[in-house]
Short mmCIF file of C-alpha atoms in Angstrom, two decimals:
data_model
loop_
_atom_site.label_atom_id
_atom_site.label_comp_id
_atom_site.label_asym_id
_atom_site.label_seq_id
_atom_site.Cartn_x
_atom_site.Cartn_y
_atom_site.Cartn_z
CA MET A 6 0.29 55.06 -23.33
CA THR A 7 -1.84 53.05 -25.69
CA ARG A 8 -1.67 54.31 -29.28
CA ARG A 9 -4.92 54.22 -31.51
CA LEU A 10 -3.76 53.67 -35.10
CA LEU A 11 -0.43 53.51 -36.79
CA PRO A 12 0.46 56.30 -39.25
CA TRP A 13 -0.81 55.85 -42.61
CA ASP A 14 2.54 56.09 -44.53
CA TYR A 15 3.80 53.19 -42.47
CA GLY A 16 1.93 50.62 -44.40
CA VAL A 17 2.92 52.31 -47.64
CA ARG A 18 6.55 52.20 -46.73
CA ASN A 19 6.50 48.62 -45.90
CA LEU A 20 5.44 47.81 -49.38
CA PHE A 21 8.65 49.19 -50.58
CA ARG A 22 10.78 47.57 -47.82
CA ARG A 23 10.06 44.10 -49.53
CA PRO A 24 10.06 44.94 -53.08
CA SER A 25 10.45 41.45 -54.58
CA ARG A 26 7.57 40.01 -52.27
CA SER A 27 5.39 43.17 -53.04
CA ALA A 28 6.15 42.79 -56.71
CA LEU A 29 5.05 39.05 -56.84
CA THR A 30 1.96 39.70 -54.81
CA LEU A 31 1.03 42.58 -57.20
CA GLY A 32 1.66 40.55 -60.21
CA GLY A 33 -0.52 37.64 -58.67
CA LEU A 34 -3.44 39.97 -57.74
CA SER A 35 -3.15 41.72 -61.05
CA ILE A 36 -3.75 38.39 -63.07
CA VAL A 37 -6.58 37.38 -61.22
CA VAL A 38 -8.39 40.80 -61.65
CA LEU A 39 -7.27 40.51 -65.40
CA LEU A 40 -8.94 37.03 -65.58
CA VAL A 41 -12.30 38.55 -64.16
CA LEU A 42 -12.13 41.32 -66.69
CA VAL A 43 -11.73 39.01 -69.45
CA VAL A 44 -14.62 37.02 -68.63
CA VAL A 45 -16.75 39.85 -67.79
CA GLY A 46 -15.82 41.28 -71.16
CA PHE A 47 -16.99 38.30 -72.84
CA ILE A 48 -20.42 38.44 -71.35
CA ARG A 49 -20.86 42.07 -71.80
CA GLY A 50 -19.68 41.77 -75.47
CA LEU A 51 -21.92 39.01 -76.21
CA GLU A 52 -24.95 40.96 -74.63
CA ALA A 53 -24.13 44.06 -76.67
CA SER A 54 -23.72 42.48 -79.84
CA LEU A 55 -27.31 40.78 -79.68
CA ALA A 56 -28.78 44.03 -78.05
CA SER A 57 -27.25 46.30 -80.92
CA THR A 58 -28.61 43.98 -83.71
CA GLY A 59 -32.21 44.20 -83.18
CA ASN A 60 -34.14 47.09 -84.77
CA PRO A 61 -37.84 47.39 -83.30
CA ASN A 62 -39.02 48.71 -86.67
CA THR A 63 -37.95 45.69 -88.70
CA VAL A 64 -39.72 42.69 -89.22
CA LEU A 65 -38.11 39.25 -90.18
CA VAL A 66 -40.41 37.08 -92.42
CA TYR A 67 -39.27 33.57 -92.83
CA ALA A 68 -40.75 29.94 -92.99
CA LEU A 69 -43.11 28.73 -90.38
CA SER A 70 -41.54 25.21 -90.44
CA SER A 71 -37.86 26.31 -89.67
CA GLY A 72 -38.86 27.30 -85.93
CA ALA A 73 -36.23 29.85 -85.03
CA ASP A 74 -33.55 28.44 -87.42
CA ILE A 75 -33.38 31.06 -90.31
CA GLU A 76 -30.56 28.89 -91.95
CA ASN A 77 -33.18 26.11 -92.69
CA SER A 78 -35.94 28.57 -93.77
CA SER A 79 -36.96 28.53 -97.68
CA ILE A 80 -39.71 30.75 -98.84
CA PRO A 81 -40.93 31.72 -102.24
CA ALA A 82 -38.96 34.29 -104.32
CA ARG A 83 -42.20 36.22 -105.02
CA THR A 84 -42.48 36.96 -101.22
CA PRO A 85 -40.79 40.25 -101.14
CA ALA A 86 -43.09 41.53 -103.88
CA LEU A 87 -46.25 40.53 -102.26
CA LEU A 88 -45.25 42.04 -98.59
CA ALA A 89 -44.15 45.46 -100.58
CA ALA A 90 -47.64 45.38 -102.26
CA SER A 91 -50.03 44.02 -99.60
CA VAL A 92 -48.63 45.44 -96.30
CA ALA A 93 -49.36 48.85 -95.53
CA GLY A 94 -46.86 51.14 -93.52
CA VAL A 95 -43.82 49.60 -95.12
CA ARG A 96 -41.07 52.46 -95.04
CA GLU A 97 -40.44 54.18 -98.48
CA LYS A 98 -38.05 56.76 -99.81
CA HIS A 99 -37.78 58.02 -103.36
CA ASP A 100 -40.36 55.38 -104.29
CA VAL A 101 -38.19 52.68 -102.78
CA LYS A 102 -39.60 50.34 -100.21
CA TYR A 103 -37.38 49.00 -97.34
CA VAL A 104 -37.85 45.49 -98.22
CA SER A 105 -34.53 43.08 -98.26
CA PRO A 106 -35.00 39.56 -99.69
CA GLU A 107 -31.87 37.46 -98.47
CA LEU A 108 -30.48 34.15 -98.84
CA TYR A 109 -28.56 33.25 -95.53
CA LEU A 110 -26.45 29.93 -94.92
CA GLY A 111 -23.70 28.74 -92.80
CA THR A 112 -20.91 27.07 -95.06
CA ARG A 113 -17.35 26.13 -95.25
CA ILE A 114 -15.27 29.19 -96.58
CA LYS A 115 -11.55 29.10 -97.56
CA ALA A 116 -9.79 32.36 -97.10
CA ASP A 117 -6.74 33.57 -99.34
CA GLY A 118 -3.80 31.84 -98.10
CA SER A 119 -5.51 29.56 -95.27
CA GLN A 120 -4.57 25.93 -95.51
CA LYS A 121 -8.18 24.73 -94.31
CA LYS A 122 -11.80 25.87 -94.77
CA GLY A 123 -13.38 27.40 -91.65
CA LEU A 124 -17.20 27.66 -90.98
CA GLY A 125 -18.65 31.01 -91.74
CA LEU A 126 -21.93 32.80 -92.43
CA VAL A 127 -22.81 34.09 -96.03
CA ARG A 128 -25.79 36.28 -96.79
CA GLY A 129 -27.21 36.88 -100.46
CA VAL A 130 -28.33 40.43 -100.25
CA THR A 131 -29.58 43.15 -103.09
CA THR A 132 -28.85 46.95 -102.95
CA SER A 133 -31.79 47.32 -100.71
CA ALA A 134 -30.04 45.58 -97.73
CA PRO A 135 -28.34 48.90 -96.48
CA LEU A 136 -31.82 50.29 -96.21
CA VAL A 137 -33.16 47.93 -93.86
CA ARG A 138 -29.68 47.19 -92.03
CA GLN A 139 -29.12 50.75 -91.39
CA LYS A 140 -26.07 50.23 -89.11
CA VAL A 141 -24.00 48.53 -91.85
CA GLU A 142 -21.32 51.13 -93.14
CA ILE A 143 -18.43 50.16 -95.90
CA ILE A 144 -15.32 51.24 -94.21
CA GLU A 145 -13.09 50.19 -97.28
CA GLY A 146 -13.63 49.35 -100.59
CA THR A 147 -17.05 49.13 -102.63
CA TRP A 148 -20.42 47.44 -102.83
CA PRO A 149 -19.89 43.98 -104.16
CA GLY A 150 -20.47 43.27 -107.97
CA PRO A 151 -20.76 39.80 -109.71
CA GLY A 152 -18.43 37.54 -108.08
CA GLU A 153 -17.30 39.77 -105.23
CA VAL A 154 -18.22 39.84 -101.68
CA LEU A 155 -18.37 42.42 -98.91
CA VAL A 156 -16.69 41.22 -95.69
CA GLY A 157 -17.75 42.19 -92.28
CA ARG A 158 -14.63 43.31 -90.23
CA LEU A 159 -15.11 40.30 -87.61
CA ALA A 160 -15.31 37.59 -90.36
CA PHE A 161 -11.61 36.76 -90.02
CA SER A 162 -12.35 35.67 -86.48
CA LYS A 163 -15.40 33.62 -87.23
CA LEU A 164 -13.23 31.68 -90.21
CA GLY A 165 -10.30 31.35 -87.76
CA CYS A 166 -7.98 33.17 -90.48
CA SER A 167 -5.58 36.37 -90.28
CA LYS A 168 -7.19 39.50 -91.07
CA GLU A 169 -5.02 39.86 -94.00
CA SER A 170 -6.43 36.84 -95.67
CA LEU A 171 -9.67 39.00 -96.05
CA ALA A 172 -8.19 42.04 -97.21
CA LEU A 173 -9.28 44.14 -100.34
CA GLY A 174 -8.65 42.13 -103.61
CA LYS A 175 -8.20 38.67 -101.51
CA GLN A 176 -9.93 35.64 -102.97
CA VAL A 177 -12.33 33.36 -100.89
CA GLU A 178 -13.92 29.92 -101.91
CA PHE A 179 -17.30 28.67 -101.10
CA ASP A 180 -19.80 26.45 -102.61
CA GLY A 181 -17.62 25.74 -105.49
CA ARG A 182 -16.87 29.11 -106.56
CA SER A 183 -14.04 31.82 -106.19
CA TRP A 184 -15.12 35.30 -105.11
CA THR A 185 -13.28 38.44 -104.68
CA VAL A 186 -13.06 40.74 -101.71
CA SER A 187 -14.55 44.23 -102.87
CA GLY A 188 -14.86 45.92 -99.48
CA ILE A 189 -15.28 45.61 -95.58
CA PHE A 190 -18.24 46.90 -93.64
CA SER A 191 -18.75 47.58 -89.94
CA ALA A 192 -22.37 47.36 -88.22
CA GLN A 193 -21.63 49.20 -84.99
CA GLY A 194 -21.00 45.74 -82.89
CA ALA A 195 -23.95 43.95 -84.65
CA ALA A 196 -23.90 40.42 -85.26
CA TYR A 197 -23.64 40.96 -89.22
CA GLU A 198 -20.01 41.99 -88.72
CA SER A 199 -18.92 38.36 -88.73
CA GLU A 200 -20.78 37.77 -92.06
CA LEU A 201 -19.97 37.87 -95.65
CA TRP A 202 -22.21 39.49 -98.26
CA CYS A 203 -22.56 38.82 -101.77
CA PRO A 204 -25.11 39.46 -104.49
CA LEU A 205 -28.23 37.51 -104.13
CA ALA A 206 -28.26 36.32 -107.61
CA ASP A 207 -24.71 35.03 -107.71
CA LEU A 208 -25.42 33.11 -104.45
CA GLN A 209 -28.70 31.63 -105.69
CA ALA A 210 -26.83 30.45 -108.91
CA ALA A 211 -23.81 28.95 -106.94
CA LEU A 212 -26.30 27.06 -104.78
CA LYS A 213 -28.89 26.26 -107.53
CA ARG A 214 -31.60 27.73 -105.64
CA GLN A 215 -34.42 30.36 -106.73
CA ASP A 216 -35.94 30.61 -103.18
CA LEU A 217 -35.05 32.88 -100.21
CA SER A 218 -34.28 32.38 -96.40
CA LEU A 219 -36.14 35.53 -95.14
CA VAL A 220 -37.27 38.81 -95.94
CA ALA A 221 -36.28 41.90 -93.97
CA VAL A 222 -38.89 44.62 -94.01
CA THR A 223 -38.53 48.00 -92.20
CA MET A 224 -41.81 49.72 -91.07
CA GLU A 225 -42.63 53.53 -90.48
CA SER A 226 -42.92 52.62 -86.56
CA ALA A 227 -42.94 49.79 -84.31
CA ASP A 228 -46.85 50.19 -84.03
CA ARG A 229 -46.87 48.80 -87.87
CA VAL A 230 -45.16 45.63 -87.04
CA ALA A 231 -48.17 43.74 -86.33
CA ASP A 232 -49.61 44.50 -89.99
CA VAL A 233 -46.64 42.02 -91.23
CA ASP A 234 -47.69 39.50 -88.71
CA MET A 235 -51.41 39.95 -89.98
CA PHE A 236 -50.35 39.35 -93.48
CA CYS A 237 -48.56 36.26 -92.64
CA ARG A 238 -51.48 34.73 -90.59
CA GLU A 239 -53.97 35.48 -93.58
CA ARG A 240 -51.65 33.84 -96.38
CA ILE A 241 -51.50 30.62 -94.64
CA ASP A 242 -50.64 29.00 -98.04
CA LEU A 243 -47.21 30.76 -98.05
CA GLU A 244 -46.77 29.29 -94.57
CA LEU A 245 -44.80 32.30 -93.35
CA LYS A 246 -43.91 33.45 -89.95
CA ALA A 247 -43.02 37.13 -88.98
CA VAL A 248 -40.84 38.15 -86.01
CA SER A 249 -39.72 41.68 -85.22
CA GLU A 250 -35.88 41.83 -85.29
CA ALA A 251 -35.74 42.99 -81.76
CA GLY A 252 -37.85 40.00 -80.49
CA TYR A 253 -35.64 37.64 -82.48
CA TYR A 254 -32.33 38.79 -81.01
CA ALA A 255 -34.05 38.98 -77.59
CA ASP A 256 -35.11 35.39 -77.87
CA LEU A 257 -31.57 34.48 -78.95
CA GLN A 258 -30.09 36.34 -75.36
CA LYS A 259 -32.49 33.97 -73.86
CA HIS A 260 -31.00 31.06 -75.41
CA TYR A 261 -27.48 32.19 -74.47
CA ARG A 262 -28.41 32.88 -71.00
CA PRO A 263 -26.89 29.37 -69.65
CA VAL A 264 -23.75 30.65 -71.45
CA ARG A 265 -23.73 33.92 -69.58
CA MET A 266 -24.66 32.45 -66.37
CA LEU A 267 -21.69 30.25 -66.56
CA GLY A 268 -19.43 33.29 -67.23
CA TRP A 269 -20.55 34.64 -63.85
CA VAL A 270 -20.07 31.42 -62.01
CA VAL A 271 -16.61 31.52 -63.61
CA VAL A 272 -16.19 35.17 -62.44
CA CYS A 273 -17.12 33.89 -58.81
CA LEU A 274 -14.53 30.78 -59.11
CA VAL A 275 -11.61 33.22 -60.30
CA ALA A 276 -12.41 35.63 -57.53
CA GLY A 277 -12.45 32.77 -55.17
CA SER A 278 -9.33 31.42 -56.17
CA GLY A 279 -7.71 34.54 -56.08
CA ILE A 280 -8.85 34.98 -52.42
CA PHE A 281 -7.12 31.76 -51.44
CA ALA A 282 -3.94 32.73 -53.48
CA GLY A 283 -4.13 36.03 -51.65
CA LEU A 284 -4.56 33.98 -48.21
CA ASN A 285 -1.35 31.99 -49.05
CA THR A 286 0.60 34.97 -49.95
CA MET A 287 -0.39 37.02 -46.92
CA TYR A 288 0.08 34.24 -44.66
CA GLY A 289 3.81 34.02 -45.77
CA ALA A 290 4.11 37.85 -45.59
CA VAL A 291 2.46 38.33 -42.26
CA MET A 292 4.24 35.19 -40.67
CA GLY A 293 7.71 36.42 -41.62
CA ARG A 294 7.00 39.72 -39.83
CA ILE A 295 6.03 38.62 -36.24
CA ARG A 296 9.12 40.37 -34.49
CA GLU A 297 8.15 43.47 -36.18
CA LEU A 298 4.50 43.11 -35.22
CA ALA A 299 5.33 42.19 -31.54
CA THR A 300 7.49 45.23 -31.27
CA LEU A 301 4.67 47.67 -32.46
CA GLN A 302 2.50 45.74 -29.99
CA ALA A 303 5.20 46.30 -27.15
CA ILE A 304 5.44 50.05 -27.62
CA GLY A 305 1.69 50.62 -27.19
CA TYR A 306 -0.12 49.90 -30.47
CA ARG A 307 -3.24 47.76 -30.16
CA ARG A 308 -3.77 44.59 -32.11
CA ARG A 309 -6.77 46.07 -33.94
CA ALA A 310 -4.41 49.06 -35.09
CA ILE A 311 -1.83 46.65 -36.33
CA LEU A 312 -4.61 44.40 -37.99
CA LEU A 313 -5.85 47.50 -39.78
CA THR A 314 -2.45 48.36 -41.18
CA LEU A 315 -1.98 44.89 -42.28
CA VAL A 316 -5.33 45.21 -44.33
CA GLN A 317 -4.37 48.71 -45.56
CA GLU A 318 -1.16 47.34 -47.33
CA ALA A 319 -2.98 44.26 -48.64
CA THR A 320 -5.67 46.63 -50.24
CA LEU A 321 -3.21 48.95 -51.57
CA LEU A 322 -1.61 46.04 -53.47
CA ALA A 323 -4.92 44.79 -54.53
CA CYS A 324 -6.17 48.14 -55.83
CA GLY A 325 -2.64 48.65 -57.42
CA GLY A 326 -3.26 45.09 -59.02
CA ALA A 327 -6.58 46.40 -60.34
CA LEU A 328 -5.36 49.67 -61.82
CA LEU A 329 -2.71 47.50 -63.73
CA ALA A 330 -5.26 44.94 -64.79
CA CYS A 331 -7.64 47.44 -66.09
CA ALA A 332 -5.06 49.50 -68.03
CA PHE A 333 -3.99 46.20 -69.71
CA ALA A 334 -7.64 45.12 -70.59
CA LEU A 335 -8.44 48.67 -71.87
CA LEU A 336 -5.26 48.60 -74.12
CA PHE A 337 -5.16 45.00 -75.40
CA VAL A 338 -8.25 43.06 -74.43
CA ASN A 339 -11.05 45.66 -75.33
CA GLY A 340 -12.13 45.10 -78.86
CA MET A 341 -10.44 41.76 -79.02
CA ALA A 342 -12.55 39.60 -81.60
CA VAL A 343 -13.99 36.08 -80.25
CA ARG A 344 -15.42 33.47 -82.23
CA PHE A 345 -18.73 32.30 -81.35
CA THR A 346 -21.73 30.07 -82.58
CA MET A 347 -23.70 33.03 -83.50
CA GLY A 348 -20.81 34.36 -85.59
CA ALA A 349 -18.14 36.63 -83.64
CA PHE A 350 -18.20 39.52 -81.36
CA MET A 351 -15.87 41.89 -79.54
CA LEU A 352 -14.98 41.63 -76.04
CA ARG A 353 -16.26 44.80 -74.15
CA ILE A 354 -14.45 46.27 -71.23
CA ASP A 355 -16.67 48.97 -70.02
CA SER A 356 -17.70 50.53 -66.81
CA VAL A 357 -19.39 47.56 -65.39
CA GLY A 358 -16.40 45.36 -66.02
CA ILE A 359 -14.22 47.90 -64.34
CA SER A 360 -16.49 48.35 -61.43
CA ILE A 361 -16.52 44.50 -60.93
CA ALA A 362 -12.81 44.36 -60.99
CA CYS A 363 -12.17 46.85 -58.63
CA LEU A 364 -14.64 45.41 -56.44
CA THR A 365 -13.14 42.15 -56.66
CA ALA A 366 -9.58 43.56 -55.96
CA VAL A 367 -10.88 45.29 -52.73
CA THR A 368 -12.41 42.16 -51.62
CA LEU A 369 -9.43 40.10 -52.34
CA GLY A 370 -7.23 42.82 -50.19
CA VAL A 371 -9.42 42.86 -47.33
CA ILE A 372 -10.61 39.20 -47.13
CA GLY A 373 -6.99 38.08 -48.06
CA ALA A 374 -5.32 40.13 -45.37
CA ILE A 375 -7.86 39.35 -42.41
CA PRO A 376 -7.37 35.50 -41.84
CA PRO A 377 -3.57 35.45 -41.61
CA ALA A 378 -3.35 38.67 -39.65
CA ILE A 379 -5.82 37.46 -37.05
CA LYS A 380 -3.68 34.28 -36.71
CA ALA A 381 -0.55 36.17 -36.19
CA MET A 382 -1.90 38.75 -33.81
CA TRP A 383 -3.89 36.37 -31.51
CA LYS A 384 -1.71 33.21 -31.71
CA GLN A 385 1.80 33.69 -32.96
CA LEU A 386 2.20 36.93 -30.84
CA ARG A 387 0.71 35.61 -27.76
CA ARG A 388 3.46 32.90 -27.79
CA PHE A 389 5.99 35.64 -28.85
CA ASN A 390 5.26 37.94 -25.85
CA GLY A 391 4.11 35.15 -23.55
CA ASP A 392 1.03 37.08 -22.79
CA GLY A 393 -2.38 37.16 -24.48
CA ASN A 394 -3.46 40.62 -23.35
CA GLU A 395 -3.46 43.73 -25.38
#
């Protein structure tokens, strides 16, 4: 009598009959899925950092000649006052307009206890900066006074130093001056979290500059953003350019599109290598069970049923590896700081990454098991039984 399918628990019990081989296979599959999660977490973290930074109601005004590079921008110091007086629709509260003059640059910074200087980002700001950058929140310490800096929570990653080197009261050196860390701020994943903020007047004095890099202006609504652009077009003597903050960081996303595409290519390559590794492992596992599989066929189980059981075993191992990889990634990888050209951001293990990891694991289990199982069923068993019929 021909039997249709093997019992479900038969494949489960087989995994525990060969604990060492199952453990090695499980470990290999877990590493492959973890690598996929890390790369996807990198891509998702970069996208989330750029997306969370832009505010559609905020306009960045900087030099027309600087292109898209704010670090090379230089605008007159009177620009914030002109904008506040000439542009209608600027947000205002308690007679204070949301206009933030800023000096922004990349420079070499030496953290306390560090042997070398790291390339970091410094922003000279006034007390109006938190009005415009509303996601900024001081989580430790206080707003910086003269000779002090406010440190983003990811600045240590950008500088390549330890987190303790930028703790409260520590000293940092840049542009020939020593600064004291007065506080640490977060910005809900925005790009500012990798920067150091200091009083605008102090930074201008240290750099011997009286100009600004940009002015950030928050409007009452996104519809009023065009008013700032109109002002810049009319005042051709100032040579200014106005770009919405959301648009500016959307352009950055396009700039980093090749990096994201490369990341997805790496995901495919890692998954592909995992499939080949799974094939090698499953070939060894299946070929060592020829007698067992021949016996199952001899007692009446069809080859398709035996094939399905082998796929079941591999898929169970792959899914177990995915669970281990996801648990490890959520505990140790999620939120890990990564240094990048734009600053630093955190790896993000979200539902998208976990879904891709699980899909990769199922693919590894199914595709990794079918070729060796077919070879065993239709070639090795034929020779073992001396018969190719089912």
